[in-house]
Amino acid sequence: MNKVSFISLILGFASLTTACKSGIKSQKTIVSPTTKTLLDTRYKMLLDYPVDSLSMPRSMNVKTNEIHKVPSRDWTSGFFAGNLWQLYRLTGDSKYKEQAQKWTAFSKKESVNRNSHDVGFKVYCSFGEALKVENKKEYADVIIKGAETLCTRFDPKVGSIRSWDFNKEIWDFPVIIDNMMNLELLFEASKLSGNPKYREVAIQHANTTLKNQFREDNSCYHVIDYDPKTGNVRKKTTLQGYNDDSVWARGQGWAVYGFTMSYRYTKDPTYLKQAEATAKFFMSNKNLPEDGIPYWDFKDPSIPNAARDVSAAMVMASGLYELYGYTKNKSYLAFADKLMTSVQSDKYILNANIKAPFLLDHSTGNWPKHDEIDEPIIYADYYFLEALLRKK
Ligand code: GLY
């Protein structure tokens, strides 16, 4: 038995034990030998993808076999390096580490790119993962530089980091729920540097988001537009959801993951409370399919014919494993296990005949723009691998 299969077996066994002790009926995360082999094959395809600084793999059209490649300025550019680091941690195979080092280096220049809030995704998912494996000062320095850059987008009047600079004719100061994910870079930078500034910015941003981004039912809006002169909310709206009042599935994942992660660094119980409330909204939603993999938006009127979003499921699974760690609420563990079981099947693992550096199929990137619908997308793989490691 190779290392990957052995680790999968241990993970599955651990899940079975937990489910039995808790008495909660959950699907076990034991995956079939065929699925293990399939995943193993897919993992190795990441090593075959040629190293090129302008070709970070982002997604693919499985009908045309075309891989959507992006340069480092794209918000998804850090995930491929992150996937290789995580595969190294899962398998112990140094080939993944060697490739990860090369891809990580390409993201370095993003630590000084002030053009969007995505410096958190780009720098932390690459250099943050690198630092978990190799305790190198050069990695820590890039993380601190990235945090300094992210703080240039913070407005004390609004109490938030500005997410985007486009659509200036529509928005004055847009803040999206995804931005919660970038706070990990700030919290870590304060730990690495001893400078409390980054952490203070992160806390103010989380508090403003907590105040304005959620609805009564604990689902969240995608975009809040602020008036930077007064700090007041101008509009609660969306870019990637079905409409302003709909519930974009990945946004709910970002919220649960983001507030659970912020609790990790602050121990603020209001963050944990919000993460739990939004997780419950997601888990008990009447429009959630039987296997737990959500439609891309909970309010798409074409449900049950709407596209699914595996990436939303994987962000949620990873977030729920951490949430379970703080709350010991077994329903979070059982639900995360269920999601992980669902995706480790022929239905969701990308077909072995498709030669591409992706693991999972059926994510939806930007439905209103008709972009990346029901495709393999790199960040679904990133949070899948992270969830496997967290489970371990
Ligand atoms: N952060 C952009 C997205 O979730 O699609």
CSV table of C-alpha atoms and ligand atoms in Angstrom, one decimal:
chain,number,residue,atom,x,y,z
A,1,MET,CA,0.0,0.0,0.0
A,2,ASN,CA,1.5,3.4,-0.9
A,3,LYS,CA,1.6,6.3,1.5
A,4,VAL,CA,-1.4,8.2,0.2
A,5,SER,CA,-3.6,5.1,0.4
A,6,PHE,CA,-2.4,4.4,3.9
A,7,ILE,CA,-3.1,7.9,5.1
A,8,SER,CA,-6.6,7.7,3.5
A,9,LEU,CA,-7.3,4.5,5.4
A,10,ILE,CA,-6.2,6.0,8.7
A,11,LEU,CA,-8.4,9.1,8.1
A,12,GLY,CA,-11.4,6.9,7.3
A,13,PHE,CA,-10.8,4.7,10.4
A,14,ALA,CA,-10.5,7.8,12.6
A,15,SER,CA,-13.8,9.1,11.2
A,16,LEU,CA,-15.6,5.8,11.8
A,17,THR,CA,-14.4,5.7,15.4
A,18,THR,CA,-15.6,9.3,16.1
A,19,ALA,CA,-19.0,8.7,14.5
A,20,CYS,CA,-19.5,5.5,16.6
A,21,LYS,CA,-18.5,7.3,19.9
A,22,SER,CA,-20.8,10.3,19.2
A,23,GLY,CA,-23.8,8.1,18.2
A,24,ILE,CA,-24.4,10.6,15.4
A,25,LYS,CA,-25.4,9.0,12.1
A,26,SER,CA,-22.9,10.2,9.6
A,27,GLN,CA,-21.6,8.8,6.4
A,28,LYS,CA,-18.2,7.5,7.1
A,29,THR,CA,-15.2,9.1,5.3
A,30,ILE,CA,-13.9,5.7,4.3
A,31,VAL,CA,-13.4,5.8,0.6
A,32,SER,CA,-13.4,2.8,-1.7
A,33,PRO,CA,-10.1,1.4,-3.0
A,34,THR,CA,-11.1,2.5,-6.5
A,35,THR,CA,-11.6,6.1,-5.3
A,36,LYS,CA,-8.2,6.0,-3.5
A,37,THR,CA,-6.5,4.9,-6.7
A,38,LEU,CA,-8.3,7.6,-8.7
A,39,LEU,CA,-7.2,10.3,-6.2
A,40,ASP,CA,-3.7,9.0,-6.2
A,41,THR,CA,-3.6,9.2,-10.0
A,42,ARG,CA,-4.9,12.8,-9.9
A,43,TYR,CA,-2.4,13.8,-7.2
A,44,LYS,CA,0.5,12.8,-9.4
A,45,MET,CA,-0.8,14.9,-12.3
A,46,LEU,CA,0.1,18.0,-10.4
A,47,LEU,CA,3.7,17.0,-10.7
A,48,ASP,CA,3.4,16.7,-14.5
A,49,TYR,CA,2.2,20.2,-15.0
A,50,PRO,CA,5.1,22.3,-16.4
A,51,VAL,CA,6.5,25.0,-14.2
A,52,ASP,CA,5.9,28.4,-15.8
A,53,SER,CA,5.4,31.7,-13.9
A,54,LEU,CA,2.6,32.9,-16.2
A,55,SER,CA,0.6,29.7,-16.1
A,56,MET,CA,-0.8,29.2,-12.7
A,57,PRO,CA,-3.7,26.7,-13.3
A,58,ARG,CA,-7.0,28.2,-12.2
A,59,SER,CA,-9.8,26.1,-13.8
A,60,MET,CA,-10.6,24.1,-16.9
A,61,ASN,CA,-13.2,23.5,-19.5
A,62,VAL,CA,-13.5,19.7,-19.5
A,63,LYS,CA,-15.3,19.7,-22.8
A,64,THR,CA,-12.5,21.4,-24.7
A,65,ASN,CA,-9.7,20.3,-22.4
A,66,GLU,CA,-8.6,23.9,-22.1
A,67,ILE,CA,-6.9,24.9,-18.9
A,68,HIS,CA,-7.5,28.5,-17.8
A,69,LYS,CA,-4.0,29.7,-16.8
A,70,VAL,CA,-3.4,32.9,-14.9
A,71,PRO,CA,-0.4,35.1,-13.9
A,72,SER,CA,0.4,35.8,-10.2
A,73,ARG,CA,-1.8,38.9,-10.0
A,74,ASP,CA,-4.9,36.7,-10.3
A,75,TRP,CA,-6.6,36.1,-6.9
A,76,THR,CA,-6.3,32.3,-7.3
A,77,SER,CA,-2.5,32.3,-8.0
A,78,GLY,CA,-1.4,31.1,-4.6
A,79,PHE,CA,-3.5,27.9,-4.5
A,80,PHE,CA,-1.5,25.7,-6.8
A,81,ALA,CA,1.7,26.1,-4.7
A,82,GLY,CA,-0.5,25.6,-1.6
A,83,ASN,CA,-1.9,22.4,-3.1
A,84,LEU,CA,1.6,21.1,-3.7
A,85,TRP,CA,2.7,21.9,-0.1
A,86,GLN,CA,-0.4,20.2,1.3
A,87,LEU,CA,0.2,17.1,-0.8
A,88,TYR,CA,3.8,17.0,0.5
A,89,ARG,CA,2.4,17.1,4.1
A,90,LEU,CA,-0.2,14.4,3.2
A,91,THR,CA,2.2,12.0,1.3
A,92,GLY,CA,5.7,12.8,2.6
A,93,ASP,CA,6.8,12.6,-1.1
A,94,SER,CA,9.6,15.2,-1.5
A,95,LYS,CA,8.7,15.7,-5.3
A,96,TYR,CA,5.7,17.7,-4.2
A,97,LYS,CA,7.9,19.9,-2.0
A,98,GLU,CA,10.4,20.6,-4.8
A,99,GLN,CA,7.6,21.7,-7.1
A,100,ALA,CA,5.9,23.7,-4.3
A,101,GLN,CA,9.1,25.7,-3.8
A,102,LYS,CA,9.3,26.7,-7.4
A,103,TRP,CA,5.6,27.8,-7.7
A,104,THR,CA,5.7,29.6,-4.4
A,105,ALA,CA,8.5,31.9,-5.6
A,106,PHE,CA,6.3,33.2,-8.4
A,107,SER,CA,3.8,34.7,-5.8
A,108,LYS,CA,6.5,36.8,-4.0
A,109,LYS,CA,5.8,39.9,-6.0
A,110,GLU,CA,2.2,39.9,-5.0
A,111,SER,CA,3.2,40.8,-1.4
A,112,VAL,CA,3.6,44.4,-2.7
A,113,ASN,CA,0.7,44.5,-5.0
A,114,ARG,CA,-1.8,47.0,-3.5
A,115,ASN,CA,-4.5,46.6,-6.2
A,116,SER,CA,-6.9,44.4,-4.3
A,117,HIS,CA,-7.5,42.7,-1.0
A,118,ASP,CA,-6.6,39.4,-2.5
A,119,VAL,CA,-3.0,39.7,-1.3
A,120,GLY,CA,-4.2,37.5,1.6
A,121,PHE,CA,-5.3,34.6,-0.7
A,122,LYS,CA,-2.2,35.0,-3.0
A,123,VAL,CA,0.4,35.3,-0.3
A,124,TYR,CA,-1.0,33.2,2.5
A,125,CYS,CA,-2.1,30.2,0.5
A,126,SER,CA,1.4,29.9,-1.0
A,127,PHE,CA,3.9,31.4,1.5
A,128,GLY,CA,1.8,30.5,4.5
A,129,GLU,CA,1.7,26.9,3.5
A,130,ALA,CA,5.4,27.0,2.8
A,131,LEU,CA,6.1,28.2,6.3
A,132,LYS,CA,4.1,25.3,7.8
A,133,VAL,CA,6.6,23.0,6.1
A,134,GLU,CA,9.9,25.0,6.2
A,135,ASN,CA,10.6,27.5,9.0
A,136,LYS,CA,12.5,30.0,6.8
A,137,LYS,CA,12.8,33.7,7.6
A,138,GLU,CA,12.4,34.6,3.9
A,139,TYR,CA,8.9,33.1,3.9
A,140,ALA,CA,8.0,35.0,7.1
A,141,ASP,CA,9.3,38.2,5.6
A,142,VAL,CA,7.0,37.9,2.6
A,143,ILE,CA,4.0,37.3,4.8
A,144,ILE,CA,4.8,40.4,6.9
A,145,LYS,CA,5.3,42.5,3.7
A,146,GLY,CA,2.0,41.2,2.4
A,147,ALA,CA,0.3,42.2,5.6
A,148,GLU,CA,1.8,45.7,5.4
A,149,THR,CA,0.4,45.9,1.8
A,150,LEU,CA,-3.1,44.7,2.9
A,151,CYS,CA,-3.2,47.3,5.6
A,152,THR,CA,-2.8,50.1,3.0
A,153,ARG,CA,-6.4,49.3,2.0
A,154,PHE,CA,-7.8,49.7,5.5
A,155,ASP,CA,-10.0,52.8,6.1
A,156,PRO,CA,-10.4,53.6,9.8
A,157,LYS,CA,-13.6,55.6,9.2
A,158,VAL,CA,-15.2,52.6,7.6
A,159,GLY,CA,-13.4,50.1,9.9
A,160,SER,CA,-12.7,47.8,7.0
A,161,ILE,CA,-10.3,46.8,4.3
A,162,ARG,CA,-11.5,47.8,0.9
A,163,SER,CA,-12.0,44.7,-1.3
A,164,TRP,CA,-12.0,45.9,-4.9
A,165,ASP,CA,-11.1,48.9,-6.9
A,166,PHE,CA,-13.3,48.2,-10.0
A,167,ASN,CA,-16.9,49.3,-10.6
A,168,LYS,CA,-16.1,52.7,-9.1
A,169,GLU,CA,-19.2,54.1,-10.8
A,170,ILE,CA,-21.4,51.8,-8.8
A,171,TRP,CA,-19.6,51.3,-5.5
A,172,ASP,CA,-17.7,53.8,-3.2
A,173,PHE,CA,-16.0,51.3,-0.9
A,174,PRO,CA,-17.0,47.7,-1.5
A,175,VAL,CA,-16.3,45.0,1.1
A,176,ILE,CA,-17.0,41.4,0.3
A,177,ILE,CA,-17.5,38.5,2.7
A,178,ASP,CA,-14.6,36.7,1.0
A,179,ASN,CA,-12.4,39.4,2.6
A,180,MET,CA,-12.7,37.6,5.9
A,181,MET,CA,-10.3,35.0,4.5
A,182,ASN,CA,-7.5,37.6,4.1
A,183,LEU,CA,-7.4,38.2,7.8
A,184,GLU,CA,-5.3,35.1,8.4
A,185,LEU,CA,-2.4,36.8,6.8
A,186,LEU,CA,-2.7,39.7,9.2
A,187,PHE,CA,-3.1,37.6,12.4
A,188,GLU,CA,-0.1,35.5,11.4
A,189,ALA,CA,2.0,38.6,10.5
A,190,SER,CA,1.5,40.0,14.0
A,191,LYS,CA,2.6,36.7,15.5
A,192,LEU,CA,5.7,36.6,13.2
A,193,SER,CA,6.7,40.2,13.6
A,194,GLY,CA,5.5,41.1,17.1
A,195,ASN,CA,3.8,44.1,15.6
A,196,PRO,CA,0.2,44.4,16.8
A,197,LYS,CA,-1.0,46.7,14.0
A,198,TYR,CA,-1.9,43.9,11.6
A,199,ARG,CA,-4.0,42.1,14.2
A,200,GLU,CA,-5.8,45.3,15.2
A,201,VAL,CA,-6.7,45.9,11.6
A,202,ALA,CA,-8.0,42.4,11.3
A,203,ILE,CA,-10.1,42.7,14.4
A,204,GLN,CA,-11.7,46.0,13.3
A,205,HIS,CA,-12.5,44.5,9.9
A,206,ALA,CA,-14.1,41.4,11.4
A,207,ASN,CA,-16.1,43.6,13.8
A,208,THR,CA,-17.4,45.8,11.0
A,209,THR,CA,-18.3,42.7,8.9
A,210,LEU,CA,-20.1,41.1,11.9
A,211,LYS,CA,-22.2,44.3,12.3
A,212,ASN,CA,-23.2,44.8,8.7
A,213,GLN,CA,-22.8,41.7,6.5
A,214,PHE,CA,-25.4,39.3,8.0
A,215,ARG,CA,-29.1,39.0,7.7
A,216,GLU,CA,-31.6,38.1,10.4
A,217,ASP,CA,-31.5,34.4,9.3
A,218,ASN,CA,-27.6,34.5,9.6
A,219,SER,CA,-27.0,34.1,5.9
A,220,CYS,CA,-24.7,36.8,4.6
A,221,TYR,CA,-24.7,39.3,1.8
A,222,HIS,CA,-21.9,39.2,-0.7
A,223,VAL,CA,-21.0,42.9,-1.0
A,224,ILE,CA,-21.5,45.8,1.4
A,225,ASP,CA,-20.8,49.2,-0.1
A,226,TYR,CA,-19.8,51.9,2.4
A,227,ASP,CA,-19.7,55.6,2.3
A,228,PRO,CA,-16.0,56.4,3.1
A,229,LYS,CA,-16.9,59.9,4.2
A,230,THR,CA,-19.3,58.8,6.9
A,231,GLY,CA,-18.5,55.1,7.3
A,232,ASN,CA,-22.2,54.3,6.8
A,233,VAL,CA,-23.6,51.4,4.7
A,234,ARG,CA,-24.7,52.6,1.3
A,235,LYS,CA,-25.9,49.4,-0.2
A,236,LYS,CA,-26.1,45.6,0.6
A,237,THR,CA,-25.7,43.9,-2.7
A,238,THR,CA,-24.0,41.1,-4.7
A,239,LEU,CA,-21.6,40.5,-7.6
A,240,GLN,CA,-21.4,36.7,-7.7
A,241,GLY,CA,-24.8,35.7,-6.2
A,242,TYR,CA,-28.1,35.2,-8.0
A,243,ASN,CA,-29.4,38.6,-6.8
A,244,ASP,CA,-28.9,41.0,-3.8
A,245,ASP,CA,-31.2,39.0,-1.6
A,246,SER,CA,-30.1,35.5,-2.6
A,247,VAL,CA,-27.6,33.3,-0.7
A,248,TRP,CA,-24.4,32.7,-2.6
A,249,ALA,CA,-23.1,29.4,-1.4
A,250,ARG,CA,-19.4,30.0,-1.4
A,251,GLY,CA,-20.0,33.3,0.5
A,252,GLN,CA,-21.5,31.3,3.4
A,253,GLY,CA,-18.4,29.1,3.4
A,254,TRP,CA,-16.1,32.1,3.5
A,255,ALA,CA,-18.2,33.5,6.5
A,256,VAL,CA,-18.0,30.3,8.5
A,257,TYR,CA,-14.4,29.7,7.8
A,258,GLY,CA,-13.4,33.3,8.3
A,259,PHE,CA,-15.1,33.8,11.6
A,260,THR,CA,-13.9,30.5,13.0
A,261,MET,CA,-10.4,31.4,12.0
A,262,SER,CA,-10.7,34.8,13.6
A,263,TYR,CA,-11.9,33.1,16.8
A,264,ARG,CA,-8.7,31.0,16.6
A,265,TYR,CA,-6.6,34.2,17.0
A,266,THR,CA,-8.8,36.3,19.3
A,267,LYS,CA,-11.0,33.9,21.3
A,268,ASP,CA,-13.8,36.5,20.8
A,269,PRO,CA,-17.0,34.5,21.5
A,270,THR,CA,-19.1,36.7,19.1
A,271,TYR,CA,-17.1,35.4,16.2
A,272,LEU,CA,-17.7,31.8,17.2
A,273,LYS,CA,-21.4,32.5,17.6
A,274,GLN,CA,-21.7,33.9,14.1
A,275,ALA,CA,-19.7,31.0,12.6
A,276,GLU,CA,-22.1,28.6,14.3
A,277,ALA,CA,-25.2,30.4,13.3
A,278,THR,CA,-24.2,30.6,9.6
A,279,ALA,CA,-23.1,27.0,9.6
A,280,LYS,CA,-26.5,26.0,11.0
A,281,PHE,CA,-28.2,28.0,8.2
A,282,PHE,CA,-26.2,26.2,5.6
A,283,MET,CA,-26.5,22.7,7.1
A,284,SER,CA,-30.2,22.8,7.6
A,285,ASN,CA,-31.2,24.6,4.4
A,286,LYS,CA,-34.2,23.1,2.6
A,287,ASN,CA,-32.5,23.6,-0.7
A,288,LEU,CA,-29.4,21.6,0.2
A,289,PRO,CA,-29.1,18.4,-1.8
A,290,GLU,CA,-29.0,15.0,-0.1
A,291,ASP,CA,-25.2,14.7,-0.5
A,292,GLY,CA,-24.6,18.1,1.1
A,293,ILE,CA,-22.9,19.6,-2.0
A,294,PRO,CA,-24.8,22.9,-2.4
A,295,TYR,CA,-26.1,24.5,-5.5
A,296,TRP,CA,-24.0,27.6,-6.3
A,297,ASP,CA,-26.7,29.8,-4.8
A,298,PHE,CA,-29.4,28.6,-2.3
A,299,LYS,CA,-32.0,30.8,-4.0
A,300,ASP,CA,-31.4,30.0,-7.7
A,301,PRO,CA,-35.0,29.4,-9.0
A,302,SER,CA,-33.8,26.7,-11.3
A,303,ILE,CA,-33.0,24.4,-8.3
A,304,PRO,CA,-32.9,21.3,-8.6
A,305,ASN,CA,-31.5,21.9,-12.0
A,306,ALA,CA,-28.9,24.5,-10.9
A,307,ALA,CA,-25.2,23.9,-11.0
A,308,ARG,CA,-23.5,22.7,-7.8
A,309,ASP,CA,-20.5,24.3,-6.2
A,310,VAL,CA,-17.9,21.8,-4.8
A,311,SER,CA,-15.7,24.7,-3.8
A,312,ALA,CA,-18.3,26.1,-1.4
A,313,ALA,CA,-18.6,22.6,0.1
A,314,MET,CA,-14.9,22.3,0.6
A,315,VAL,CA,-14.5,25.7,2.2
A,316,MET,CA,-17.3,24.7,4.5
A,317,ALA,CA,-15.9,21.3,5.3
A,318,SER,CA,-12.5,22.7,6.2
A,319,GLY,CA,-14.1,25.5,8.3
A,320,LEU,CA,-16.4,23.0,10.1
A,321,TYR,CA,-13.5,20.8,11.1
A,322,GLU,CA,-11.9,23.7,12.9
A,323,LEU,CA,-15.3,24.8,14.3
A,324,TYR,CA,-15.8,21.3,15.7
A,325,GLY,CA,-12.4,21.7,17.4
A,326,TYR,CA,-13.6,24.7,19.5
A,327,THR,CA,-17.2,23.7,20.1
A,328,LYS,CA,-17.0,19.9,20.2
A,329,ASN,CA,-20.4,20.0,18.5
A,330,LYS,CA,-20.4,16.6,16.8
A,331,SER,CA,-22.9,17.7,14.1
A,332,TYR,CA,-20.2,19.9,12.6
A,333,LEU,CA,-17.8,16.9,12.4
A,334,ALA,CA,-20.5,14.7,11.0
A,335,PHE,CA,-21.5,17.2,8.3
A,336,ALA,CA,-17.9,17.8,7.3
A,337,ASP,CA,-17.3,14.1,7.1
A,338,LYS,CA,-20.4,13.8,4.9
A,339,LEU,CA,-19.1,16.4,2.5
A,340,MET,CA,-15.7,14.7,2.3
A,341,THR,CA,-17.4,11.4,1.6
A,342,SER,CA,-19.5,12.9,-1.1
A,343,VAL,CA,-16.6,14.4,-3.0
A,344,GLN,CA,-14.4,11.3,-2.7
A,345,SER,CA,-16.5,9.5,-5.2
A,346,ASP,CA,-16.6,8.9,-9.0
A,347,LYS,CA,-19.2,11.6,-9.2
A,348,TYR,CA,-17.0,14.4,-8.0
A,349,ILE,CA,-13.4,13.3,-8.6
A,350,LEU,CA,-12.2,14.5,-12.0
A,351,ASN,CA,-12.1,11.7,-14.5
A,352,ALA,CA,-8.7,10.0,-14.6
A,353,ASN,CA,-8.6,10.3,-18.4
A,354,ILE,CA,-8.4,14.1,-18.1
A,355,LYS,CA,-4.8,15.1,-17.9
A,356,ALA,CA,-4.8,18.3,-15.9
A,357,PRO,CA,-3.5,19.5,-12.5
A,358,PHE,CA,-6.9,19.4,-10.7
A,359,LEU,CA,-8.6,16.9,-8.3
A,360,LEU,CA,-12.3,17.7,-8.1
A,361,ASP,CA,-14.9,18.5,-10.7
A,362,HIS,CA,-18.2,20.5,-10.4
A,363,SER,CA,-17.4,23.9,-8.9
A,364,THR,CA,-19.0,27.1,-10.0
A,365,GLY,CA,-16.9,30.3,-10.1
A,366,ASN,CA,-19.0,33.2,-11.3
A,367,TRP,CA,-22.5,32.2,-12.4
A,368,PRO,CA,-23.8,35.8,-13.3
A,369,LYS,CA,-20.8,36.2,-15.6
A,370,HIS,CA,-21.3,32.7,-17.1
A,371,ASP,CA,-17.7,32.0,-16.1
A,372,GLU,CA,-16.4,28.7,-14.7
A,373,ILE,CA,-19.7,26.9,-14.4
A,374,ASP,CA,-19.6,23.3,-13.2
A,375,GLU,CA,-15.9,22.9,-13.7
A,376,PRO,CA,-12.7,21.9,-11.8
A,377,ILE,CA,-11.5,25.0,-10.0
A,378,ILE,CA,-8.2,25.2,-8.1
A,379,TYR,CA,-9.5,26.5,-4.8
A,380,ALA,CA,-11.9,23.6,-4.4
A,381,ASP,CA,-8.8,21.3,-4.4
A,382,TYR,CA,-7.0,23.6,-1.9
A,383,TYR,CA,-9.7,23.5,0.7
A,384,PHE,CA,-10.3,19.7,0.0
A,385,LEU,CA,-6.6,19.0,0.8
A,386,GLU,CA,-6.7,21.3,3.8
A,387,ALA,CA,-9.8,19.5,5.1
A,388,LEU,CA,-8.0,16.2,4.7
A,389,LEU,CA,-5.1,17.5,6.7
A,390,ARG,CA,-7.4,19.0,9.4
A,391,LYS,CA,-9.3,15.8,9.7
A,392,LYS,CA,-6.0,14.0,10.2
B,1,GLY,N1,-13.0,35.5,-3.9
B,1,GLY,C1,-13.7,35.3,-5.1
B,1,GLY,C2,-14.6,34.1,-5.1
B,1,GLY,O1,-14.9,33.4,-4.1
B,1,GLY,O2,-15.0,33.7,-6.2
